mmCIF file of C-alpha atoms in Angstrom:
data_model
loop_
_atom_site.group_PDB
_atom_site.id
_atom_site.type_symbol
_atom_site.label_atom_id
_atom_site.label_comp_id
_atom_site.label_asym_id
_atom_site.label_seq_id
_atom_site.Cartn_x
_atom_site.Cartn_y
_atom_site.Cartn_z
ATOM 1 C CA MET A 131 156.129 37.563 -8.469
ATOM 2 C CA GLY A 132 156.745 37.728 -12.037
ATOM 3 C CA ILE A 133 154.828 39.517 -14.682
ATOM 4 C CA PHE A 134 151.567 38.834 -13.049
ATOM 5 C CA SER A 135 150.886 40.201 -9.899
ATOM 6 C CA LYS A 136 148.369 37.979 -7.506
ATOM 7 C CA ARG A 137 144.736 37.959 -8.846
ATOM 8 C CA ARG A 138 141.966 38.535 -6.708
ATOM 9 C CA ARG A 139 138.829 37.196 -6.733
ATOM 10 C CA ARG A 140 135.666 37.952 -4.139
ATOM 11 C CA LYS A 141 134.656 34.602 -2.460
ATOM 12 C CA GLN A 142 131.112 34.105 -3.917
ATOM 13 C CA ASN A 143 128.608 35.398 -1.725
ATOM 14 C CA ASP A 144 125.590 33.161 -0.596
ATOM 15 C CA SER A 145 123.136 35.710 -0.515
ATOM 16 C CA THR A 146 120.247 35.705 -2.312
ATOM 17 C CA LEU A 147 119.896 37.601 -5.312
ATOM 18 C CA GLY A 148 118.230 40.774 -4.350
ATOM 19 C CA LYS A 149 120.763 40.838 -1.810
ATOM 20 C CA LEU A 150 123.804 40.467 -3.854
ATOM 21 C CA PRO A 151 126.384 42.951 -4.216
ATOM 22 C CA PHE A 152 128.278 43.613 -7.203
ATOM 23 C CA LEU A 153 131.940 44.216 -5.934
ATOM 24 C CA ARG A 154 135.262 45.387 -7.881
ATOM 25 C CA TRP A 155 138.178 46.186 -6.137
ATOM 26 C CA LEU A 156 140.524 49.046 -6.874
ATOM 27 C CA GLY A 157 143.883 48.367 -6.457
ATOM 28 C CA PRO A 158 146.278 46.506 -4.428
ATOM 29 C CA GLY A 159 146.017 48.779 -1.374
ATOM 30 C CA ALA A 160 142.447 49.271 -1.535
ATOM 31 C CA THR A 161 141.090 48.998 2.128
ATOM 32 C CA SER A 162 137.387 47.823 2.270
ATOM 33 C CA ALA A 163 136.042 51.337 2.291
ATOM 34 C CA ALA A 164 137.659 51.949 -1.176
ATOM 35 C CA VAL A 165 135.527 48.857 -2.717
ATOM 36 C CA ILE A 166 132.753 49.879 -4.728
ATOM 37 C CA ALA A 167 129.228 47.998 -4.036
ATOM 38 C CA VAL A 168 126.450 48.305 -6.091
ATOM 39 C CA ALA A 169 123.068 46.874 -5.473
ATOM 40 C CA TYR A 170 121.979 45.063 -9.004
ATOM 41 C CA MET A 171 119.770 42.488 -11.103
ATOM 42 C CA ALA A 172 122.254 39.558 -12.230
ATOM 43 C CA VAL A 173 121.767 37.517 -15.054
ATOM 44 C CA THR A 174 120.468 34.655 -13.086
ATOM 45 C CA GLY A 175 121.699 33.699 -9.836
ATOM 46 C CA LYS A 176 124.859 35.663 -9.004
ATOM 47 C CA TRP A 177 127.552 36.964 -10.662
ATOM 48 C CA ASP A 178 131.206 38.572 -9.439
ATOM 49 C CA PHE A 179 134.158 39.824 -10.741
ATOM 50 C CA SER A 180 137.783 38.957 -10.729
ATOM 51 C CA ILE A 181 140.138 41.713 -11.045
ATOM 52 C CA LEU A 182 142.782 41.366 -13.500
ATOM 53 C CA ASP A 183 146.612 42.496 -13.843
ATOM 54 C CA THR A 184 148.178 44.126 -16.449
ATOM 55 C CA PHE A 185 151.745 43.391 -17.814
ATOM 56 C CA ARG A 186 154.249 44.632 -20.017
ATOM 57 C CA GLY A 187 156.884 41.950 -20.617
ATOM 58 C CA SER A 188 159.004 40.205 -18.144
ATOM 59 C CA ASP A 189 162.096 39.226 -17.102
ATOM 60 C CA ASP A 190 161.873 35.564 -18.108
ATOM 61 C CA VAL A 191 164.093 34.082 -20.651
ATOM 62 C CA VAL A 192 162.884 34.312 -24.031
ATOM 63 C CA ARG A 193 164.356 32.530 -26.820
ATOM 64 C CA LEU A 194 162.352 33.883 -29.914
ATOM 65 C CA GLU A 195 164.570 36.335 -31.849
ATOM 66 C CA PRO A 196 163.520 39.684 -32.559
ATOM 67 C CA ILE A 197 161.649 40.365 -35.693
ATOM 68 C CA SER A 198 160.437 43.019 -38.027
ATOM 69 C CA LEU A 199 156.793 43.844 -37.361
ATOM 70 C CA GLY A 200 155.976 45.495 -40.369
ATOM 71 C CA ASN A 201 154.613 49.211 -40.707
ATOM 72 C CA ARG A 202 152.153 50.887 -38.237
ATOM 73 C CA SER A 203 151.132 53.408 -40.838
ATOM 74 C CA GLU A 204 148.123 51.079 -41.831
ATOM 75 C CA ARG A 205 146.493 52.307 -38.624
ATOM 76 C CA PRO A 206 144.603 55.788 -39.036
ATOM 77 C CA PRO A 207 145.972 58.227 -37.164
ATOM 78 C CA GLU A 208 143.150 59.883 -36.037
ATOM 79 C CA SER A 209 141.744 56.460 -35.107
ATOM 80 C CA ILE A 210 142.050 53.585 -32.861
ATOM 81 C CA ARG A 211 141.948 50.112 -34.597
ATOM 82 C CA VAL A 212 139.900 47.780 -32.199
ATOM 83 C CA ALA A 213 140.082 44.086 -33.280
ATOM 84 C CA THR A 214 139.243 40.511 -32.309
ATOM 85 C CA PHE A 215 141.262 37.035 -32.893
ATOM 86 C CA ASN A 216 140.654 33.674 -31.796
ATOM 87 C CA ILE A 217 144.453 32.162 -31.845
ATOM 88 C CA LYS A 218 143.344 28.500 -32.157
ATOM 89 C CA THR A 219 144.810 26.380 -29.049
ATOM 90 C CA PHE A 220 147.465 29.338 -28.345
ATOM 91 C CA GLY A 221 149.138 27.416 -25.608
ATOM 92 C CA GLU A 222 152.953 25.937 -25.172
ATOM 93 C CA SER A 223 153.170 24.307 -28.205
ATOM 94 C CA LYS A 224 152.259 27.141 -30.425
ATOM 95 C CA SER A 225 154.099 29.857 -28.162
ATOM 96 C CA SER A 226 157.204 28.319 -28.907
ATOM 97 C CA SER A 227 157.383 28.390 -32.878
ATOM 98 C CA GLN A 228 159.430 30.877 -34.025
ATOM 99 C CA GLU A 229 157.781 31.181 -37.147
ATOM 100 C CA VAL A 230 153.975 31.098 -35.766
ATOM 101 C CA MET A 231 154.770 33.826 -33.175
ATOM 102 C CA GLN A 232 156.509 35.706 -35.902
ATOM 103 C CA GLN A 233 153.173 35.853 -37.859
ATOM 104 C CA ILE A 234 151.060 36.290 -34.989
ATOM 105 C CA ALA A 235 153.109 39.398 -33.430
ATOM 106 C CA GLN A 236 152.953 40.690 -36.711
ATOM 107 C CA ILE A 237 149.366 40.313 -36.440
ATOM 108 C CA VAL A 238 148.714 41.949 -33.168
ATOM 109 C CA TYR A 239 151.283 45.040 -34.336
ATOM 110 C CA ARG A 240 148.705 45.840 -36.909
ATOM 111 C CA PHE A 241 145.721 46.770 -34.181
ATOM 112 C CA ASP A 242 145.840 48.904 -31.317
ATOM 113 C CA VAL A 243 143.761 46.788 -28.773
ATOM 114 C CA ILE A 244 143.218 43.347 -29.343
ATOM 115 C CA ALA A 245 140.812 40.900 -27.909
ATOM 116 C CA ILE A 246 142.274 37.544 -28.073
ATOM 117 C CA GLN A 247 140.329 33.673 -26.952
ATOM 118 C CA GLU A 248 141.480 30.254 -26.924
ATOM 119 C CA VAL A 249 144.794 31.180 -24.524
ATOM 120 C CA ARG A 250 146.143 27.864 -22.974
ATOM 121 C CA SER A 251 148.222 28.703 -19.644
ATOM 122 C CA SER A 252 148.666 25.650 -18.356
ATOM 123 C CA ASP A 253 151.343 26.550 -15.980
ATOM 124 C CA GLY A 254 149.225 29.289 -14.689
ATOM 125 C CA GLU A 255 151.474 32.391 -15.706
ATOM 126 C CA GLY A 256 150.218 33.237 -19.104
ATOM 127 C CA THR A 257 153.240 31.836 -20.901
ATOM 128 C CA PRO A 258 151.961 32.297 -24.397
ATOM 129 C CA ILE A 259 150.871 35.831 -23.856
ATOM 130 C CA ARG A 260 153.779 36.894 -21.940
ATOM 131 C CA ARG A 261 156.153 35.179 -24.786
ATOM 132 C CA LEU A 262 154.022 37.463 -27.473
ATOM 133 C CA VAL A 263 154.151 41.069 -25.074
ATOM 134 C CA ASP A 264 158.156 39.957 -25.074
ATOM 135 C CA LEU A 265 158.060 39.213 -28.982
ATOM 136 C CA ILE A 266 156.654 42.768 -29.808
ATOM 137 C CA ASN A 267 158.386 44.883 -27.498
ATOM 138 C CA ALA A 268 162.093 43.323 -27.957
ATOM 139 C CA SER A 269 161.034 43.803 -31.698
ATOM 140 C CA GLY A 270 160.500 47.675 -31.067
ATOM 141 C CA GLY A 271 156.767 47.566 -30.115
ATOM 142 C CA GLN A 272 155.262 48.659 -26.717
ATOM 143 C CA TYR A 273 152.547 46.345 -25.965
ATOM 144 C CA ALA A 274 150.766 45.406 -22.831
ATOM 145 C CA ALA A 275 148.173 42.974 -21.741
ATOM 146 C CA THR A 276 145.967 41.395 -19.147
ATOM 147 C CA LEU A 277 145.027 38.126 -18.998
ATOM 148 C CA SER A 278 142.429 36.425 -17.279
ATOM 149 C CA ASP A 279 142.481 33.132 -15.235
ATOM 150 C CA PRO A 280 141.519 30.075 -17.080
ATOM 151 C CA ILE A 281 137.809 30.306 -17.778
ATOM 152 C CA GLY A 282 135.329 26.691 -18.210
ATOM 153 C CA THR A 283 134.833 23.259 -17.285
ATOM 154 C CA ASP A 284 136.981 20.893 -15.365
ATOM 155 C CA GLY A 285 138.139 18.967 -18.509
ATOM 156 C CA TYR A 286 138.452 22.174 -20.966
ATOM 157 C CA LYS A 287 139.741 25.983 -19.713
ATOM 158 C CA GLU A 288 140.899 28.686 -21.765
ATOM 159 C CA CYS A 289 141.973 32.182 -20.589
ATOM 160 C CA TYR A 290 140.910 35.501 -22.511
ATOM 161 C CA ALA A 291 143.376 38.437 -23.125
ATOM 162 C CA PHE A 292 143.518 41.717 -24.045
ATOM 163 C CA LEU A 293 147.097 43.494 -25.816
ATOM 164 C CA TRP A 294 147.047 46.861 -26.763
ATOM 165 C CA ASP A 295 149.563 49.615 -28.163
ATOM 166 C CA GLU A 296 150.864 51.925 -25.167
ATOM 167 C CA SER A 297 151.641 54.669 -27.506
ATOM 168 C CA ARG A 298 148.623 54.779 -28.832
ATOM 169 C CA VAL A 299 145.698 53.681 -25.832
ATOM 170 C CA ARG A 300 146.098 53.221 -22.234
ATOM 171 C CA MET A 301 144.058 50.463 -20.119
ATOM 172 C CA ILE A 302 141.817 52.528 -17.326
ATOM 173 C CA PRO A 303 143.700 51.210 -14.497
ATOM 174 C CA ASP A 304 141.728 48.478 -12.387
ATOM 175 C CA SER A 305 139.242 48.173 -15.112
ATOM 176 C CA ALA A 306 139.659 44.290 -16.008
ATOM 177 C CA TYR A 307 137.618 41.779 -14.610
ATOM 178 C CA VAL A 308 135.717 39.087 -15.180
ATOM 179 C CA VAL A 309 131.792 38.511 -15.211
ATOM 180 C CA PHE A 310 131.205 35.175 -13.469
ATOM 181 C CA ASP A 311 127.928 33.431 -13.338
ATOM 182 C CA SER A 312 127.394 30.832 -10.420
ATOM 183 C CA THR A 313 124.502 29.200 -12.523
ATOM 184 C CA ASN A 314 126.553 28.454 -15.295
ATOM 185 C CA ARG A 315 124.658 29.495 -17.820
ATOM 186 C CA ILE A 316 127.534 30.420 -20.074
ATOM 187 C CA THR A 317 130.646 28.221 -19.798
ATOM 188 C CA ARG A 318 133.700 30.788 -20.635
ATOM 189 C CA GLU A 319 132.230 34.112 -18.742
ATOM 190 C CA PRO A 320 133.360 36.980 -20.563
ATOM 191 C CA MET A 321 136.134 39.287 -19.460
ATOM 192 C CA VAL A 322 135.691 42.702 -19.513
ATOM 193 C CA ALA A 323 138.369 46.141 -19.715
ATOM 194 C CA SER A 324 138.042 49.668 -20.376
ATOM 195 C CA PHE A 325 140.435 51.575 -22.935
ATOM 196 C CA GLU A 326 141.130 55.189 -23.588
ATOM 197 C CA ALA A 327 143.295 56.613 -26.578
ATOM 198 C CA ARG A 328 145.910 58.530 -26.091
ATOM 199 C CA LEU A 329 146.167 62.358 -27.345
ATOM 200 C CA PRO A 330 149.019 64.506 -28.555
ATOM 201 C CA PRO A 331 150.352 66.542 -25.567
ATOM 202 C CA GLY A 332 148.435 69.863 -25.625
ATOM 203 C CA ASP A 333 145.082 68.136 -27.372
ATOM 204 C CA MET A 334 142.270 69.342 -25.109
ATOM 205 C CA ARG A 335 140.011 67.470 -26.850
ATOM 206 C CA ARG A 336 138.622 64.528 -25.201
ATOM 207 C CA PRO A 337 139.520 61.183 -25.803
ATOM 208 C CA PHE A 338 137.651 58.389 -26.706
ATOM 209 C CA ARG A 339 136.945 55.765 -23.729
ATOM 210 C CA PHE A 340 134.959 52.432 -24.171
ATOM 211 C CA THR A 341 134.570 49.237 -22.619
ATOM 212 C CA ALA A 342 135.367 46.017 -24.331
ATOM 213 C CA ILE A 343 133.588 42.838 -23.397
ATOM 214 C CA ASN A 344 135.808 39.837 -24.943
ATOM 215 C CA ALA A 345 133.418 36.648 -25.564
ATOM 216 C CA HIS A 346 133.747 33.210 -26.463
ATOM 217 C CA THR A 347 130.972 30.932 -26.980
ATOM 218 C CA LYS A 348 130.587 26.904 -26.662
ATOM 219 C CA PRO A 349 129.852 25.737 -30.097
ATOM 220 C CA ASP A 350 127.089 22.596 -29.171
ATOM 221 C CA LEU A 351 125.390 25.355 -26.514
ATOM 222 C CA VAL A 352 125.297 28.463 -28.470
ATOM 223 C CA ASN A 353 122.052 27.951 -29.813
ATOM 224 C CA PRO A 354 120.212 30.965 -30.631
ATOM 225 C CA SER A 355 116.587 29.202 -30.829
ATOM 226 C CA SER A 356 116.746 28.197 -27.219
ATOM 227 C CA PRO A 357 116.316 30.702 -24.031
ATOM 228 C CA ASP A 358 119.187 28.714 -22.342
ATOM 229 C CA GLY A 359 121.311 29.103 -25.460
ATOM 230 C CA GLU A 360 124.951 31.058 -24.848
ATOM 231 C CA ILE A 361 124.121 33.655 -27.178
ATOM 232 C CA ASN A 362 120.867 34.517 -25.393
ATOM 233 C CA VAL A 363 123.059 34.974 -22.524
ATOM 234 C CA LEU A 364 125.512 37.564 -23.954
ATOM 235 C CA ASP A 365 122.543 40.236 -24.361
ATOM 236 C CA ASP A 366 122.231 40.049 -20.473
ATOM 237 C CA VAL A 367 125.692 40.253 -20.267
ATOM 238 C CA PHE A 368 125.991 43.397 -22.580
ATOM 239 C CA VAL A 369 122.958 45.336 -21.036
ATOM 240 C CA ARG A 370 124.424 44.632 -17.472
ATOM 241 C CA VAL A 371 128.003 45.803 -17.913
ATOM 242 C CA ARG A 372 126.667 48.731 -19.698
ATOM 243 C CA ASP A 373 124.443 49.264 -16.925
ATOM 244 C CA TYR A 374 127.155 48.802 -14.275
ATOM 245 C CA GLU A 375 129.939 50.774 -16.380
ATOM 246 C CA SER A 376 127.318 53.708 -16.998
ATOM 247 C CA GLN A 377 126.632 53.378 -13.087
ATOM 248 C CA VAL A 378 130.392 53.810 -11.801
ATOM 249 C CA ALA A 379 132.320 55.400 -14.260
ATOM 250 C CA GLY A 380 130.098 57.162 -16.519
ATOM 251 C CA GLU A 381 130.846 54.954 -19.745
ATOM 252 C CA ASP A 382 128.147 54.423 -22.242
ATOM 253 C CA ASP A 383 130.333 52.868 -25.408
ATOM 254 C CA ILE A 384 130.462 49.181 -25.175
ATOM 255 C CA ILE A 385 131.808 47.046 -27.789
ATOM 256 C CA LEU A 386 131.267 43.617 -27.377
ATOM 257 C CA LEU A 387 133.581 41.056 -29.335
ATOM 258 C CA GLY A 388 134.550 37.688 -29.956
ATOM 259 C CA ASP A 389 133.739 34.092 -31.255
ATOM 260 C CA LEU A 390 130.205 33.970 -30.875
ATOM 261 C CA ASN A 391 130.003 30.845 -33.206
ATOM 262 C CA VAL A 392 126.955 31.764 -34.852
ATOM 263 C CA ASN A 393 126.825 34.336 -38.319
ATOM 264 C CA SER A 394 124.698 37.599 -37.788
ATOM 265 C CA LYS A 395 121.245 36.466 -38.447
ATOM 266 C CA ASN A 396 121.999 33.627 -35.699
ATOM 267 C CA LEU A 397 122.513 36.669 -32.607
ATOM 268 C CA GLY A 398 119.278 35.532 -31.065
ATOM 269 C CA GLU A 399 118.535 38.356 -28.094
ATOM 270 C CA LEU A 400 121.574 39.985 -28.874
ATOM 271 C CA ALA A 401 119.731 41.276 -32.182
ATOM 272 C CA THR A 402 116.500 42.448 -29.903
ATOM 273 C CA ILE A 403 118.948 45.060 -27.999
ATOM 274 C CA PRO A 404 118.041 48.276 -29.706
ATOM 275 C CA ASN A 405 120.586 49.634 -32.314
ATOM 276 C CA VAL A 406 123.134 46.855 -31.322
ATOM 277 C CA HIS A 407 124.536 45.450 -34.789
ATOM 278 C CA SER A 408 127.433 43.240 -35.757
ATOM 279 C CA ILE A 409 129.870 45.397 -37.896
ATOM 280 C CA ALA A 410 131.320 42.997 -39.844
ATOM 281 C CA GLY A 411 127.842 41.846 -40.814
ATOM 282 C CA ASP A 412 127.998 37.909 -42.322
ATOM 283 C CA LEU A 413 131.996 38.773 -43.915
ATOM 284 C CA PRO A 414 133.639 35.007 -43.551
ATOM 285 C CA THR A 415 135.821 35.362 -41.012
ATOM 286 C CA ASN A 416 137.324 31.704 -40.675
ATOM 287 C CA THR A 417 140.565 30.828 -42.335
ATOM 288 C CA ARG A 418 138.720 29.067 -44.946
ATOM 289 C CA ARG A 419 136.444 31.868 -45.911
ATOM 290 C CA THR A 420 133.290 29.361 -45.562
ATOM 291 C CA GLU A 421 131.794 30.505 -42.132
ATOM 292 C CA THR A 422 131.144 33.957 -39.665
ATOM 293 C CA TYR A 423 131.747 32.971 -36.370
ATOM 294 C CA ASP A 424 133.598 36.456 -34.938
ATOM 295 C CA HIS A 425 131.617 39.934 -34.483
ATOM 296 C CA ILE A 426 132.201 43.070 -33.008
ATOM 297 C CA LEU A 427 129.237 44.489 -31.529
ATOM 298 C CA ILE A 428 128.345 48.016 -30.912
ATOM 299 C CA ASP A 429 125.239 50.318 -29.952
ATOM 300 C CA TYR A 430 125.244 52.615 -33.319
ATOM 301 C CA ASP A 431 122.865 55.211 -31.439
ATOM 302 C CA VAL A 432 125.783 55.360 -28.980
ATOM 303 C CA THR A 433 128.964 54.514 -30.055
ATOM 304 C CA ARG A 434 128.994 57.580 -32.606
ATOM 305 C CA GLU A 435 132.832 56.870 -33.135
ATOM 306 C CA PHE A 436 132.407 54.421 -35.320
ATOM 307 C CA THR A 437 133.990 55.714 -38.638
ATOM 308 C CA GLN A 438 132.062 53.085 -40.519
ATOM 309 C CA ALA A 439 135.849 51.665 -41.364
ATOM 310 C CA TYR A 440 136.355 47.532 -40.562
ATOM 311 C CA GLY A 441 137.429 44.555 -42.189
ATOM 312 C CA ILE A 442 138.813 41.194 -42.389
ATOM 313 C CA LEU A 443 142.386 40.207 -41.993
ATOM 314 C CA ASP A 444 142.986 37.764 -44.585
ATOM 315 C CA LEU A 445 145.528 35.560 -43.410
ATOM 316 C CA GLN A 446 146.521 34.085 -46.630
ATOM 317 C CA LYS A 447 146.201 36.994 -48.821
ATOM 318 C CA ASP A 448 147.343 39.909 -46.301
ATOM 319 C CA LEU A 449 150.028 38.055 -44.883
ATOM 320 C CA GLN A 450 150.703 36.110 -47.938
ATOM 321 C CA LEU A 451 150.191 32.897 -46.755
ATOM 322 C CA THR A 452 149.057 29.347 -47.708
ATOM 323 C CA GLU A 453 146.066 27.721 -46.520
ATOM 324 C CA GLU A 454 148.306 25.455 -44.538
ATOM 325 C CA GLN A 455 150.664 27.655 -42.868
ATOM 326 C CA ALA A 456 147.527 30.069 -42.385
ATOM 327 C CA LEU A 457 145.978 27.437 -40.239
ATOM 328 C CA LEU A 458 149.394 26.712 -38.114
ATOM 329 C CA ILE A 459 148.457 30.288 -36.918
ATOM 330 C CA SER A 460 144.311 29.721 -36.214
ATOM 331 C CA ASP A 461 141.333 28.229 -37.824
ATOM 332 C CA HIS A 462 139.907 32.343 -37.293
ATOM 333 C CA MET A 463 140.718 35.368 -39.004
ATOM 334 C CA PRO A 464 140.833 38.765 -36.960
ATOM 335 C CA VAL A 465 138.396 40.807 -37.424
ATOM 336 C CA PHE A 466 138.756 44.846 -36.570
ATOM 337 C CA ALA A 467 136.774 48.258 -36.477
ATOM 338 C CA ASP A 468 138.216 51.575 -36.616
ATOM 339 C CA PHE A 469 137.007 54.062 -33.984
ATOM 340 C CA SER A 470 137.972 58.258 -33.727
ATOM 341 C CA ARG A 471 140.237 58.738 -31.421
ATOM 342 C CA TYR A 472 138.032 61.268 -29.938
ATOM 343 C CA GLU A 473 134.675 61.659 -27.827
ATOM 344 C CA VAL A 474 131.804 62.069 -30.211
ATOM 345 C CA PRO A 475 128.814 64.259 -28.192
ATOM 346 C CA LEU A 476 125.843 61.074 -27.540
ATOM 347 C CA THR A 477 122.899 61.857 -29.517
ATOM 348 C CA ARG A 478 119.850 59.923 -29.720
ATOM 349 C CA THR A 479 118.926 61.026 -33.358
ATOM 350 C CA ALA A 480 121.189 58.592 -35.045
ATOM 351 C CA THR A 481 120.330 55.740 -37.728
ATOM 352 C CA ARG A 482 122.562 52.832 -38.664
ATOM 353 C CA PRO A 483 125.449 54.370 -40.880
ATOM 354 C CA LEU A 484 126.313 52.415 -44.327
ATOM 355 C CA PRO A 485 129.270 50.424 -43.745
ATOM 356 C CA VAL A 486 132.355 50.976 -45.767
ATOM 357 C CA ILE A 487 134.229 47.581 -45.921
ATOM 358 C CA ARG A 488 138.181 47.994 -45.776
#
């Protein structure tokens, strides 16, 4: 069966919107009685979830040689570092290059959880992500990943992925799924997964737990000035996922991150959700440092665990690469933010703190 066990997708329900159930599988051995069904209002029309499995490396032969991953001490011990990175066209060619994969592995190793966009998996087995996890772990890391099925139009599809450091974070079992919108308001439906910080033995404090929404809008359909623009669908995604996670898991910390293809002034209806802001604002996120495409958004009133520390990993400056070398990795740079490892009691008196760039 390989590193992926069988992915499961509930067959599309033909019922009306008002009757449509909201389903999520609880595991391979779950019976129908173990399936959660919650009546809900979808974005428009019908939503569905496909549960995704976790993998921690494979038995496949990997030709890439182990590397030096660098120093993990850059990650604050009392925080977890969450990032988003569009690895442009991350497919067979790029994942076969020792030099490029070395750089990507060193980038991923700087973060505790990282959302990745533009994974191209023509074999359906997630080869680029499998190779990346294998390389990191063969080099001394302890990473795991979950990958979506290919998503998009018939002519172009890509996968989402989450990778995380198992020594510092765990993914909540069976929490990864893909939101499905049968009315096609958004081309690449976001992927969702929930994570929890690992605490030292004997530490009785509550670990920080959060749900991440991994999103990648289509540039020619993002249009913030149109109600049908994809950026104006993501506010519905944020609110519906938050409501669902709150109802079934008591989760209120939602982090939306990914390549949104707009700057912070063009977040459309996302910007109308009370207290939801882009952490990095309009810092340039493309490799040439001319545009802002990538964001991490949180509700500042709820996710008090945000430490106010965030930044952009500059592929040229931080990795000492030329622009040409950096572009071989991606035309985007990773965006990251730090969160306390511990839950902060929810209050409703918070104001948006002044960000500290780091």
